[in-house]
Structures are given as structure tokens and as C-alpha cells.
mmCIF file of C-alpha atoms and ligand atoms in Angstrom:
data_model
loop_
_atom_site.group_PDB
_atom_site.id
_atom_site.type_symbol
_atom_site.label_atom_id
_atom_site.label_comp_id
_atom_site.label_asym_id
_atom_site.label_seq_id
_atom_site.Cartn_x
_atom_site.Cartn_y
_atom_site.Cartn_z
ATOM 1 C CA MET A 1 32.690 -3.174 -11.270
ATOM 2 C CA ALA A 2 30.173 -0.938 -13.011
ATOM 3 C CA PRO A 3 31.425 2.643 -13.323
ATOM 4 C CA LYS A 4 30.354 4.707 -10.329
ATOM 5 C CA SER A 5 28.416 7.180 -12.425
ATOM 6 C CA LEU A 6 26.303 4.591 -14.238
ATOM 7 C CA LEU A 7 23.099 5.061 -12.236
ATOM 8 C CA LYS A 8 23.603 8.816 -12.132
ATOM 9 C CA SER A 9 24.031 8.943 -15.911
ATOM 10 C CA TRP A 10 20.880 6.872 -16.422
ATOM 11 C CA PHE A 11 18.826 8.725 -13.804
ATOM 12 C CA PRO A 12 20.234 12.260 -13.803
ATOM 13 C CA THR A 13 17.800 13.659 -11.212
ATOM 14 C CA THR A 14 19.058 11.252 -8.542
ATOM 15 C CA ALA A 15 21.669 11.603 -5.811
ATOM 16 C CA SER A 16 24.389 9.001 -5.210
ATOM 17 C CA PRO A 17 24.160 6.426 -3.776
ATOM 18 C CA LEU A 18 20.761 5.736 -5.265
ATOM 19 C CA ILE A 19 17.777 5.343 -2.929
ATOM 20 C CA CYS A 20 14.577 3.743 -4.259
ATOM 21 C CA ASN A 21 11.315 2.861 -2.608
ATOM 22 C CA ALA A 22 10.214 -0.714 -3.345
ATOM 23 C CA PRO A 23 7.416 -1.281 -5.895
ATOM 24 C CA MET A 24 5.012 -2.443 -3.180
ATOM 25 C CA PHE A 25 1.819 -3.178 -5.051
ATOM 26 C CA GLY A 26 -1.026 -1.232 -3.421
ATOM 27 C CA THR A 27 1.354 0.782 -1.213
ATOM 28 C CA ALA A 28 3.862 2.333 -3.627
ATOM 29 C CA THR A 29 1.570 4.602 -5.613
ATOM 30 C CA SER A 30 2.429 7.784 -7.496
ATOM 31 C CA ASP A 31 2.213 9.768 -4.230
ATOM 32 C CA MET A 32 5.107 7.792 -2.771
ATOM 33 C CA ALA A 33 7.102 7.455 -5.992
ATOM 34 C CA THR A 34 6.968 11.138 -6.926
ATOM 35 C CA ALA A 35 7.870 12.212 -3.378
ATOM 36 C CA VAL A 36 10.917 9.917 -3.489
ATOM 37 C CA THR A 37 11.952 11.216 -6.919
ATOM 38 C CA LYS A 38 11.500 14.847 -5.857
ATOM 39 C CA ALA A 39 13.771 14.202 -2.866
ATOM 40 C CA GLY A 40 16.595 12.936 -5.125
ATOM 41 C CA GLY A 41 15.784 9.245 -4.967
ATOM 42 C CA LEU A 42 14.200 7.138 -7.697
ATOM 43 C CA GLY A 43 10.513 6.544 -7.095
ATOM 44 C CA ILE A 44 8.977 3.234 -8.077
ATOM 45 C CA ILE A 45 5.273 2.529 -8.577
ATOM 46 C CA GLY A 46 3.980 -0.977 -7.836
ATOM 47 C CA GLY A 47 2.161 -1.976 -11.020
ATOM 48 C CA GLY A 48 0.844 -5.355 -9.847
ATOM 49 C CA PHE A 49 0.756 -8.671 -11.674
ATOM 50 C CA ASP A 50 -2.216 -8.691 -14.047
ATOM 51 C CA LEU A 51 -0.835 -7.851 -17.479
ATOM 52 C CA ALA A 52 -3.896 -9.017 -19.432
ATOM 53 C CA PRO A 53 -5.201 -6.484 -21.964
ATOM 54 C CA ASN A 54 -7.333 -3.810 -20.234
ATOM 55 C CA SER A 55 -6.866 -5.381 -16.790
ATOM 56 C CA ALA A 56 -8.053 -3.275 -13.869
ATOM 57 C CA GLN A 57 -4.467 -3.134 -12.574
ATOM 58 C CA LEU A 58 -3.074 -1.747 -15.841
ATOM 59 C CA THR A 59 -5.934 0.740 -16.114
ATOM 60 C CA ALA A 60 -5.214 1.956 -12.569
ATOM 61 C CA LEU A 61 -1.505 2.140 -13.380
ATOM 62 C CA ASP A 62 -2.199 4.272 -16.448
ATOM 63 C CA ALA A 63 -4.117 6.742 -14.274
ATOM 64 C CA ASP A 64 -1.408 6.707 -11.615
ATOM 65 C CA LEU A 65 1.322 7.393 -14.206
ATOM 66 C CA ALA A 66 -0.694 10.369 -15.474
ATOM 67 C CA LYS A 67 -0.843 11.607 -11.881
ATOM 68 C CA ALA A 68 2.924 11.117 -11.504
ATOM 69 C CA ALA A 69 3.645 13.039 -14.729
ATOM 70 C CA SER A 70 1.500 15.888 -13.470
ATOM 71 C CA ALA A 71 3.047 15.873 -9.958
ATOM 72 C CA LEU A 72 6.538 16.037 -11.469
ATOM 73 C CA SER A 73 5.471 18.559 -14.168
ATOM 74 C CA ILE A 74 6.762 16.336 -16.968
ATOM 75 C CA GLU A 75 5.971 17.746 -20.402
ATOM 76 C CA PRO A 76 4.878 15.242 -23.091
ATOM 77 C CA GLY A 77 7.939 13.784 -24.806
ATOM 78 C CA ARG A 78 10.165 14.056 -21.706
ATOM 79 C CA THR A 79 11.199 11.041 -19.623
ATOM 80 C CA LEU A 80 9.194 10.430 -16.462
ATOM 81 C CA PRO A 81 11.778 9.837 -13.712
ATOM 82 C CA VAL A 82 9.968 6.953 -12.068
ATOM 83 C CA VAL A 83 10.109 3.181 -12.497
ATOM 84 C CA VAL A 84 7.177 0.799 -12.743
ATOM 85 C CA GLY A 85 7.417 -2.606 -11.043
ATOM 86 C CA PHE A 86 5.627 -5.785 -12.073
ATOM 87 C CA ILE A 87 5.266 -9.204 -10.450
ATOM 88 C CA THR A 88 5.808 -11.624 -13.316
ATOM 89 C CA PHE A 89 4.841 -15.197 -12.359
ATOM 90 C CA HIS A 90 1.155 -14.731 -13.265
ATOM 91 C CA SER A 91 -0.178 -16.426 -16.407
ATOM 92 C CA SER A 92 -1.075 -12.991 -17.848
ATOM 93 C CA PHE A 93 2.692 -12.337 -18.185
ATOM 94 C CA GLU A 94 2.320 -13.863 -21.669
ATOM 95 C CA HIS A 95 0.822 -10.475 -22.640
ATOM 96 C CA VAL A 96 3.737 -8.427 -21.293
ATOM 97 C CA LEU A 97 5.106 -7.324 -24.667
ATOM 98 C CA GLU A 98 1.644 -6.423 -25.893
ATOM 99 C CA THR A 99 0.291 -4.489 -22.894
ATOM 100 C CA VAL A 100 3.288 -2.993 -21.094
ATOM 101 C CA PRO A 101 5.361 -1.203 -23.800
ATOM 102 C CA PRO A 102 2.499 1.116 -24.897
ATOM 103 C CA LEU A 103 2.107 2.263 -21.297
ATOM 104 C CA LEU A 104 5.856 2.762 -20.839
ATOM 105 C CA GLU A 105 6.025 4.692 -24.095
ATOM 106 C CA LYS A 106 2.995 6.858 -23.353
ATOM 107 C CA TYR A 107 4.734 8.314 -20.288
ATOM 108 C CA ARG A 108 8.358 7.582 -21.293
ATOM 109 C CA VAL A 109 8.840 5.826 -17.991
ATOM 110 C CA ALA A 110 12.519 5.741 -16.940
ATOM 111 C CA GLY A 111 12.575 2.077 -15.982
ATOM 112 C CA VAL A 112 10.657 -1.132 -15.602
ATOM 113 C CA TRP A 113 11.192 -3.577 -12.712
ATOM 114 C CA LEU A 114 10.476 -7.292 -13.063
ATOM 115 C CA ALA A 115 10.322 -9.668 -10.106
ATOM 116 C CA PHE A 116 9.229 -13.184 -9.198
ATOM 117 C CA PRO A 117 9.094 -14.942 -12.597
ATOM 118 C CA GLN A 118 8.318 -18.534 -13.351
ATOM 119 C CA PRO A 119 11.854 -19.901 -13.943
ATOM 120 C CA GLY A 120 13.335 -18.595 -17.209
ATOM 121 C CA ALA A 121 10.289 -16.498 -18.146
ATOM 122 C CA HIS A 122 12.190 -13.205 -18.404
ATOM 123 C CA ALA A 123 14.573 -14.497 -21.068
ATOM 124 C CA ASP A 124 13.493 -12.690 -24.240
ATOM 125 C CA VAL A 125 11.352 -10.132 -22.467
ATOM 126 C CA ILE A 126 14.241 -8.102 -21.030
ATOM 127 C CA LYS A 127 15.917 -7.534 -24.417
ATOM 128 C CA GLU A 128 12.604 -6.823 -26.100
ATOM 129 C CA LEU A 129 11.525 -4.269 -23.473
ATOM 130 C CA LYS A 130 14.893 -2.542 -23.818
ATOM 131 C CA ARG A 131 14.540 -2.482 -27.580
ATOM 132 C CA LYS A 132 11.083 -0.971 -27.359
ATOM 133 C CA GLY A 133 12.238 1.646 -24.849
ATOM 134 C CA GLU A 134 15.530 2.486 -26.580
ATOM 135 C CA ALA A 135 14.225 5.827 -27.868
ATOM 136 C CA TRP A 136 14.061 7.266 -24.368
ATOM 137 C CA GLY A 137 16.682 5.084 -22.635
ATOM 138 C CA LEU A 138 14.356 2.761 -20.706
ATOM 139 C CA LYS A 139 16.280 0.688 -18.166
ATOM 140 C CA VAL A 140 15.237 -2.791 -17.038
ATOM 141 C CA PHE A 141 15.548 -3.756 -13.364
ATOM 142 C CA VAL A 142 15.253 -7.380 -12.236
ATOM 143 C CA GLN A 143 14.985 -8.317 -8.572
ATOM 144 C CA VAL A 144 16.816 -11.549 -7.721
ATOM 145 C CA GLY A 145 17.405 -13.569 -4.579
ATOM 146 C CA THR A 146 20.178 -15.913 -5.680
ATOM 147 C CA VAL A 147 23.492 -15.681 -7.517
ATOM 148 C CA GLU A 148 22.120 -18.015 -10.177
ATOM 149 C CA ALA A 149 19.132 -15.740 -10.824
ATOM 150 C CA ALA A 150 21.455 -12.713 -10.970
ATOM 151 C CA GLU A 151 23.613 -14.478 -13.566
ATOM 152 C CA GLU A 152 20.521 -15.362 -15.570
ATOM 153 C CA ALA A 153 19.303 -11.742 -15.523
ATOM 154 C CA ALA A 154 22.762 -10.522 -16.569
ATOM 155 C CA THR A 155 22.792 -13.010 -19.439
ATOM 156 C CA HIS A 156 19.391 -11.707 -20.534
ATOM 157 C CA GLY A 157 20.744 -8.136 -20.731
ATOM 158 C CA VAL A 158 19.415 -6.557 -17.521
ATOM 159 C CA ASP A 159 20.547 -3.020 -16.658
ATOM 160 C CA VAL A 160 19.997 -2.981 -12.891
ATOM 161 C CA ILE A 161 20.170 -6.094 -10.732
ATOM 162 C CA VAL A 162 18.288 -5.688 -7.460
ATOM 163 C CA VAL A 163 19.870 -8.142 -5.039
ATOM 164 C CA GLN A 164 17.214 -9.028 -2.491
ATOM 165 C CA GLY A 165 18.296 -10.686 0.743
ATOM 166 C CA ILE A 166 16.126 -12.730 3.092
ATOM 167 C CA ASP A 167 15.720 -9.934 5.653
ATOM 168 C CA ALA A 168 13.374 -8.333 3.128
ATOM 169 C CA GLY A 169 9.739 -7.634 3.817
ATOM 170 C CA GLY A 170 7.128 -9.182 1.558
ATOM 171 C CA HIS A 171 7.797 -11.773 -1.120
ATOM 172 C CA GLN A 172 11.214 -13.159 -1.864
ATOM 173 C CA TRP A 173 13.037 -16.380 -2.714
ATOM 174 C CA ALA A 174 11.968 -19.070 -0.254
ATOM 175 C CA GLN A 175 15.586 -20.100 0.117
ATOM 176 C CA GLY A 176 18.324 -17.526 0.133
ATOM 177 C CA ALA A 177 20.887 -15.487 2.027
ATOM 178 C CA SER A 178 21.055 -12.051 3.571
ATOM 179 C CA ILE A 179 22.652 -9.248 1.578
ATOM 180 C CA VAL A 180 25.802 -9.540 3.727
ATOM 181 C CA SER A 181 26.989 -12.496 1.673
ATOM 182 C CA LEU A 182 24.668 -12.297 -1.340
ATOM 183 C CA VAL A 183 25.677 -8.825 -2.548
ATOM 184 C CA PRO A 184 29.462 -9.490 -2.601
ATOM 185 C CA GLU A 185 28.951 -12.877 -4.229
ATOM 186 C CA VAL A 186 26.798 -11.345 -6.972
ATOM 187 C CA ARG A 187 29.308 -8.501 -7.354
ATOM 188 C CA ASP A 188 32.173 -10.999 -7.770
ATOM 189 C CA MET A 189 30.138 -12.991 -10.289
ATOM 190 C CA LEU A 190 29.460 -9.828 -12.320
ATOM 191 C CA GLU A 191 33.132 -8.860 -12.269
ATOM 192 C CA GLN A 192 34.208 -12.305 -13.373
ATOM 193 C CA ASN A 193 31.585 -13.055 -16.000
ATOM 194 C CA PHE A 194 30.204 -9.704 -17.148
ATOM 195 C CA ASN A 195 33.171 -7.388 -16.955
ATOM 196 C CA GLY A 196 32.631 -4.422 -19.261
ATOM 197 C CA HIS A 197 28.856 -4.869 -19.336
ATOM 198 C CA ASN A 198 26.963 -1.869 -18.048
ATOM 199 C CA ILE A 199 25.121 -3.538 -15.193
ATOM 200 C CA ALA A 200 24.391 -1.711 -11.948
ATOM 201 C CA LEU A 201 23.743 -3.502 -8.655
ATOM 202 C CA ILE A 202 21.463 -2.267 -5.911
ATOM 203 C CA ALA A 203 20.599 -4.040 -2.660
ATOM 204 C CA ALA A 204 17.304 -4.717 -0.895
ATOM 205 C CA GLY A 205 16.345 -6.407 2.335
ATOM 206 C CA GLY A 206 16.621 -5.105 5.879
ATOM 207 C CA ILE A 207 17.993 -1.673 4.958
ATOM 208 C CA MET A 208 16.317 0.972 7.102
ATOM 209 C CA ASP A 209 18.631 3.991 7.297
ATOM 210 C CA GLY A 210 22.016 5.495 6.400
ATOM 211 C CA ARG A 211 23.869 2.773 8.284
ATOM 212 C CA GLY A 212 22.247 0.155 6.065
ATOM 213 C CA LEU A 213 23.005 2.243 2.991
ATOM 214 C CA ALA A 214 26.673 2.562 3.979
ATOM 215 C CA ALA A 215 26.851 -1.182 4.640
ATOM 216 C CA ALA A 216 25.238 -1.998 1.292
ATOM 217 C CA THR A 217 27.729 0.190 -0.579
ATOM 218 C CA ALA A 218 30.599 -1.391 1.353
ATOM 219 C CA LEU A 219 29.334 -4.789 0.202
ATOM 220 C CA GLY A 220 29.395 -3.705 -3.449
ATOM 221 C CA ALA A 221 26.015 -2.088 -4.126
ATOM 222 C CA GLU A 222 25.630 1.287 -5.810
ATOM 223 C CA GLY A 223 22.270 1.973 -4.283
ATOM 224 C CA ILE A 224 19.451 0.529 -2.237
ATOM 225 C CA VAL A 225 15.777 -0.269 -2.219
ATOM 226 C CA MET A 226 13.755 0.148 0.972
ATOM 227 C CA GLY A 227 10.270 -1.284 1.315
ATOM 228 C CA THR A 228 9.417 -1.649 4.997
ATOM 229 C CA LYS A 229 10.795 1.806 5.821
ATOM 230 C CA PHE A 230 8.555 3.468 3.237
ATOM 231 C CA ILE A 231 5.359 1.766 4.492
ATOM 232 C CA SER A 232 5.550 4.023 7.535
ATOM 233 C CA THR A 233 5.608 7.362 5.705
ATOM 234 C CA THR A 234 3.062 10.129 5.322
ATOM 235 C CA GLU A 235 2.646 9.315 1.609
ATOM 236 C CA SER A 236 1.966 5.632 2.272
ATOM 237 C CA PRO A 237 -1.729 4.706 1.987
ATOM 238 C CA SER A 238 -1.374 2.048 4.705
ATOM 239 C CA PRO A 239 -3.894 2.688 7.478
ATOM 240 C CA ASP A 240 -2.647 4.202 10.740
ATOM 241 C CA VAL A 241 -3.237 0.945 12.614
ATOM 242 C CA ILE A 242 -0.668 -0.734 10.359
ATOM 243 C CA LYS A 243 1.842 2.084 10.805
ATOM 244 C CA ASP A 244 1.262 1.933 14.605
ATOM 245 C CA ARG A 245 1.859 -1.797 14.519
ATOM 246 C CA LEU A 246 5.146 -1.308 12.671
ATOM 247 C CA ILE A 247 6.225 1.292 15.227
ATOM 248 C CA SER A 248 5.314 -0.924 18.190
ATOM 249 C CA THR A 249 7.028 -4.042 16.778
ATOM 250 C CA SER A 250 10.638 -4.689 17.681
ATOM 251 C CA ASP A 251 13.173 -7.483 17.309
ATOM 252 C CA GLY A 252 12.202 -8.168 13.697
ATOM 253 C CA GLY A 253 14.081 -11.449 13.415
ATOM 254 C CA VAL A 254 11.622 -13.067 15.829
ATOM 255 C CA ALA A 255 8.600 -10.784 15.359
ATOM 256 C CA THR A 256 8.437 -11.635 11.624
ATOM 257 C CA ILE A 257 8.733 -14.906 9.765
ATOM 258 C CA LYS A 258 9.353 -16.071 6.192
ATOM 259 C CA SER A 259 6.555 -18.424 5.235
ATOM 260 C CA THR A 260 3.964 -19.369 2.646
ATOM 261 C CA ILE A 261 1.320 -19.477 5.400
ATOM 262 C CA HIS A 262 0.636 -15.712 5.245
ATOM 263 C CA ASP A 263 -0.419 -16.003 1.603
ATOM 264 C CA ASP A 264 -2.671 -18.952 2.377
ATOM 265 C CA LEU A 265 -4.245 -16.979 5.233
ATOM 266 C CA GLN A 266 -5.104 -14.006 3.043
ATOM 267 C CA GLY A 267 -6.233 -16.131 0.108
ATOM 268 C CA THR A 268 -3.244 -15.441 -2.170
ATOM 269 C CA GLY A 269 -1.683 -18.887 -2.020
ATOM 270 C CA PHE A 270 -1.157 -18.980 -5.781
ATOM 271 C CA TRP A 271 2.525 -18.004 -5.621
ATOM 272 C CA PRO A 272 4.984 -20.492 -7.207
ATOM 273 C CA PRO A 273 6.836 -22.669 -4.634
ATOM 274 C CA LEU A 274 10.092 -20.850 -5.414
ATOM 275 C CA TYR A 275 8.866 -17.884 -3.334
ATOM 276 C CA ASP A 276 7.554 -17.150 0.141
ATOM 277 C CA GLY A 277 6.997 -13.924 2.067
ATOM 278 C CA ARG A 278 8.093 -12.259 5.290
ATOM 279 C CA ALA A 279 5.393 -10.766 7.525
ATOM 280 C CA ILE A 280 4.708 -10.056 11.190
ATOM 281 C CA ILE A 281 3.763 -13.151 13.188
ATOM 282 C CA GLY A 282 0.204 -12.151 13.993
ATOM 283 C CA GLU A 283 -2.862 -13.735 15.516
ATOM 284 C CA PRO A 284 -3.969 -15.625 12.368
ATOM 285 C CA TYR A 285 -0.524 -17.205 12.005
ATOM 286 C CA ASN A 286 -0.461 -18.247 15.666
ATOM 287 C CA GLU A 287 -4.009 -19.616 15.454
ATOM 288 C CA PHE A 288 -3.032 -21.735 12.445
ATOM 289 C CA LYS A 289 0.005 -23.068 14.286
ATOM 290 C CA ALA A 290 -2.246 -23.843 17.274
ATOM 291 C CA GLY A 291 -4.461 -26.031 15.090
ATOM 292 C CA SER A 292 -7.224 -23.820 13.606
ATOM 293 C CA SER A 293 -8.169 -24.925 10.110
ATOM 294 C CA MET A 294 -6.932 -22.838 7.209
ATOM 295 C CA ASP A 295 -10.462 -22.652 5.755
ATOM 296 C CA SER A 296 -11.900 -21.124 8.937
ATOM 297 C CA LEU A 297 -9.003 -18.637 9.154
ATOM 298 C CA VAL A 298 -9.443 -17.574 5.524
ATOM 299 C CA GLU A 299 -13.154 -16.998 6.232
ATOM 300 C CA ARG A 300 -12.329 -14.859 9.275
ATOM 301 C CA HIS A 301 -9.791 -12.930 7.212
ATOM 302 C CA LYS A 302 -12.393 -12.229 4.523
ATOM 303 C CA THR A 303 -15.046 -11.169 7.037
ATOM 304 C CA ALA A 304 -12.666 -8.820 8.848
ATOM 305 C CA HIS A 305 -11.436 -7.383 5.545
ATOM 306 C CA ALA A 306 -14.994 -6.808 4.275
ATOM 307 C CA SER A 307 -15.899 -4.842 7.414
ATOM 308 C CA GLY A 308 -12.770 -2.664 7.234
ATOM 309 C CA ASN A 309 -11.285 -4.328 10.312
ATOM 310 C CA HIS A 310 -7.484 -4.434 9.934
ATOM 311 C CA SER A 311 -6.808 -6.518 13.042
ATOM 312 C CA ARG A 312 -6.429 -9.773 11.094
ATOM 313 C CA ARG A 313 -4.532 -8.263 8.200
ATOM 314 C CA ILE A 314 -1.225 -9.800 7.144
ATOM 315 C CA ILE A 315 1.460 -7.164 7.697
ATOM 316 C CA TRP A 316 4.237 -7.777 5.210
ATOM 317 C CA CYS A 317 7.489 -6.297 6.496
ATOM 318 C CA GLY A 318 11.152 -7.076 6.939
ATOM 319 C CA THR A 319 13.431 -7.848 9.860
ATOM 320 C CA GLY A 320 14.257 -4.135 10.075
ATOM 321 C CA VAL A 321 10.796 -3.346 11.462
ATOM 322 C CA GLY A 322 12.281 -2.747 14.925
ATOM 323 C CA LEU A 323 14.031 0.326 13.514
ATOM 324 C CA ILE A 324 10.742 2.041 12.619
ATOM 325 C CA LYS A 325 9.980 4.698 15.215
ATOM 326 C CA ASP A 326 7.859 7.288 13.443
ATOM 327 C CA VAL A 327 5.968 8.274 10.297
ATOM 328 C CA PRO A 328 8.226 10.689 8.372
ATOM 329 C CA SER A 329 7.610 12.020 4.874
ATOM 330 C CA CYS A 330 9.334 10.231 1.979
ATOM 331 C CA GLN A 331 11.470 13.328 1.525
ATOM 332 C CA GLU A 332 12.668 13.051 5.126
ATOM 333 C CA VAL A 333 13.472 9.358 4.634
ATOM 334 C CA VAL A 334 15.607 10.028 1.539
ATOM 335 C CA ARG A 335 17.370 13.079 2.973
ATOM 336 C CA THR A 336 17.979 11.618 6.432
ATOM 337 C CA THR A 337 19.298 8.381 4.932
ATOM 338 C CA LEU A 338 21.746 10.263 2.691
ATOM 339 C CA ARG A 339 22.895 12.493 5.568
ATOM 340 C CA GLN A 340 23.387 9.527 7.908
ATOM 341 C CA TYR A 341 25.240 7.708 5.137
ATOM 342 C CA SER A 342 27.773 10.566 4.851
ATOM 343 C CA GLU A 343 28.188 10.646 8.641
ATOM 344 C CA VAL A 344 28.774 6.894 8.792
ATOM 345 C CA ILE A 345 31.295 6.963 5.949
ATOM 346 C CA GLU A 346 33.115 9.822 7.676
ATOM 347 C CA ARG A 347 33.090 7.980 11.013
ATOM 348 C CA VAL A 348 34.325 4.651 9.682
ATOM 349 C CA SER A 349 37.024 6.363 7.609
ATOM 350 C CA ASN A 350 38.388 7.861 10.809
ATOM 351 C CA VAL A 351 38.505 4.620 12.795
ATOM 352 C CA GLN A 352 42.160 4.074 13.758
HETATM 353 C C1 LIG B 401 4.480 -4.530 1.838
HETATM 354 C C2 LIG B 401 5.472 -4.988 0.802
HETATM 355 C C3 LIG B 401 5.017 -5.203 -0.495
HETATM 356 C C4 LIG B 401 5.915 -5.610 -1.494
HETATM 357 N N1 LIG B 401 5.456 -5.763 -2.753
HETATM 358 C C5 LIG B 401 6.341 -6.039 -3.755
HETATM 359 C C6 LIG B 401 5.891 -6.044 -5.116
HETATM 360 O O1 LIG B 401 4.707 -5.815 -5.403
HETATM 361 N N2 LIG B 401 6.818 -6.310 -6.078
HETATM 362 C C7 LIG B 401 8.131 -6.538 -5.770
HETATM 363 O O2 LIG B 401 8.929 -6.755 -6.681
HETATM 364 N N3 LIG B 401 8.578 -6.550 -4.486
HETATM 365 C C8 LIG B 401 7.715 -6.285 -3.480
HETATM 366 N N4 LIG B 401 8.164 -6.249 -2.183
HETATM 367 C C9 LIG B 401 9.590 -6.560 -1.883
HETATM 368 C C10 LIG B 401 10.457 -5.337 -2.130
HETATM 369 O O3 LIG B 401 10.681 -5.196 -3.513
HETATM 370 C C11 LIG B 401 11.828 -5.342 -1.423
HETATM 371 O O4 LIG B 401 12.597 -6.424 -1.843
HETATM 372 C C12 LIG B 401 11.764 -5.353 0.093
HETATM 373 O O5 LIG B 401 10.794 -4.467 0.569
HETATM 374 C C13 LIG B 401 13.110 -4.979 0.671
HETATM 375 O O6 LIG B 401 13.177 -5.278 2.035
HETATM 376 P P1 LIG B 401 12.753 -4.271 3.212
HETATM 377 O O7 LIG B 401 11.270 -4.354 3.274
HETATM 378 O O8 LIG B 401 13.426 -4.858 4.398
HETATM 379 O O9 LIG B 401 13.229 -2.906 2.860
HETATM 380 C C14 LIG B 401 7.286 -5.835 -1.170
HETATM 381 C C15 LIG B 401 7.714 -5.614 0.145
HETATM 382 C C16 LIG B 401 6.828 -5.182 1.116
HETATM 383 C C17 LIG B 401 7.347 -4.917 2.505
#
């Protein structure tokens, strides 16, 4: 097992166990990431997928990193205690080593998160990113949904494996397991095959509070990532109607579904077949199942979107949605989760 202090030694401003917000592209901006970091977690900014030179996404990320450095009062030359996440299946990933390192270096970003590659595409990239970021101790995170993918990332020299189970909100492996079995199996694999390597393991998928954090650590994780929980925070740019919908939705196992249909409905059906996404079963999904044509539904989606009407929006979220009851600040989420975690550990230690 990785030494307990590994994450703490890499990210000295963080509390243990580590709490991260997910790099939700469009939702996890510098406002969210810096609030999480200030509260003792590790904030992550969703950087998107378009890594082509001068892409609009990279230009926006540059501006957001400048905002983060200012919000955290980071002097030039000091490490920015946030991570930047990228979705990596897109054809522009071929530019990753050209476009991403200059941005990481400019702000001395603490870590870079890679997720959803075309099979094998991360191979040389992980080592090369680490080499380029060695001067300031850049750490590479890779999110995986299978033991095989975790082993591959470990072979490629990853620092932090994010084990994502199928309760997760948003995109994920189309076929997989929940963290209850996936985390211990990945932990065992790391102990057997990568003993002595400095690889940390954090869990994602369905974790909503300190009980989930305690469970994840019991399973072998040293920290967690929460996505769904952080959508309903004051720093999240999601419109109130979305936050209200999360609050009013319960029984997430039946209120949400893993499918490729949501992407088709919102016109983002270009994901590789290896992945699908979990979202609330909404009207568009039900209309498709009832026989409406995909073309007509995509049109309606576009029209609603163009007029600022969120009623037909795809709401990506995990099975934990039923545990969302309010809209706290990110600081409250991190602090309450850590406090609950200590209470749970205390309670279960005292069970006779
Ligand atoms: C709205 C939303 C957007 C997401 N966007 C991304 C993304 O851009 N990149 C990524 O690696 N993961 C993304 N994810 C998945 C998260 O990294 C994480 O695995 C997931 O949120 C964990 O499950 P939870 O939502 O139950 O906490 C997203 C998840 C959600 C809910």
C-alpha cells in the first residue's frame, strides 16, 4: 500500500483523507477549484477536450488558471495547488505534449488529470508530462473504470489512480463495477504488481458525504473525488433550475441511467464506444424510448438550448443524487465531509 502520507507530501495544503471536486468541464471552474483548495481539499478545474493549438478551450483555461492563481494569492514561481483535468479521446490529443506543458509550467499547476482515452493513448504521455513538470513536482492523475485500465496507468508511471465506479455521474466506462469491489481489487493489484511504487489511489462514484468517504478509505482509497455533490454548491455555475432538480430527485439508482442516449440527445454522440454516461432520466430520454426520432429530439434540444430554456437539458449526475438536499458552499462540503468522516470512524471503531 502507498504510504499514508503520500498525498499529503505531494499536496501539502490538503487535509487527509484527500477530498477533490471532479474536473467537470463547464462546471468545475476556478471558482469551485479554489474554494475547494482553500477549504483543505484539492481543487480541480475541468479543462475540456480540445487540445489543438490556440483552441478556445485552452485559451479559456489559461484565463481561468490566472484567476485561480490570483484567488489563491500564488506568487510567480510558486506551485498552484490545483489540478487541471482533460478528456483525452479527442483527435486533438495528438497535440497534448505541445499545448499542455507550457500552460502547466506557466502556472506551475500541481497536477494534471487525464480521463477517457482511446485505448493505449496515454502510454508515453504520462511519463513525458511528468518529465516536463519535474521541476515543480507535477503529479499525473488518471481516472480509470477497470482493473485492467488501472494496471495500464500504473505501468505508464501514473502518480494518482482515480478509481471510478459505475455509480458515478457523467461519463465513465460503459461496463464496470461499483467502487465497493473495484477499489479493493485495484488496491490488491497495486500491492501485488507495483509494490514500492509511489502510486496513490482515490475513489470516485456515488460518494456524497463523510459516510462515503469513510467507506472509500475502508475499501483502500486514500481520498475521494465528488462530482455530483459539487454541482449543487454556491460556486457551481449550474443554473438554479438544475440545482433544484438535483434536490428534488431521489432514489438515484432508478432516477438516473447509464446510457449513450444522453449524448446522442444533446448532440455529443462522438464518444468512443468504450464509454457511456449517467444522467437523470428526463423527458427527452423517455420520449426517445416512446418512439420519437432522435433527429427531432436533437432539434428540440438545440431550440430549447438556444432560447435559454433548461427544461430539456441533460442533467449528468450519479446515483447519489438522492442525498443532495441543499446548496452549500464548497467550503461547507469539504469541512462537513471531513467532520462526518471522523464521526463515522469513531462510531464504527466503537461497535462491539
Ligand atoms: C456533470 C459532470 C461532468 C463531468 N465531467 C467530467 C470531465 O469533464 N472529465 C472527467 O474526467 N470526468 C468528468 N465527470 C466524472 C467525474 O470525474 C467523476 O468520476 C464523477 O463525478 C464521480 O461520481 P459522482 O458524480 O457520483 O461524485 C463528470 C461528472 C459529472 C457529474
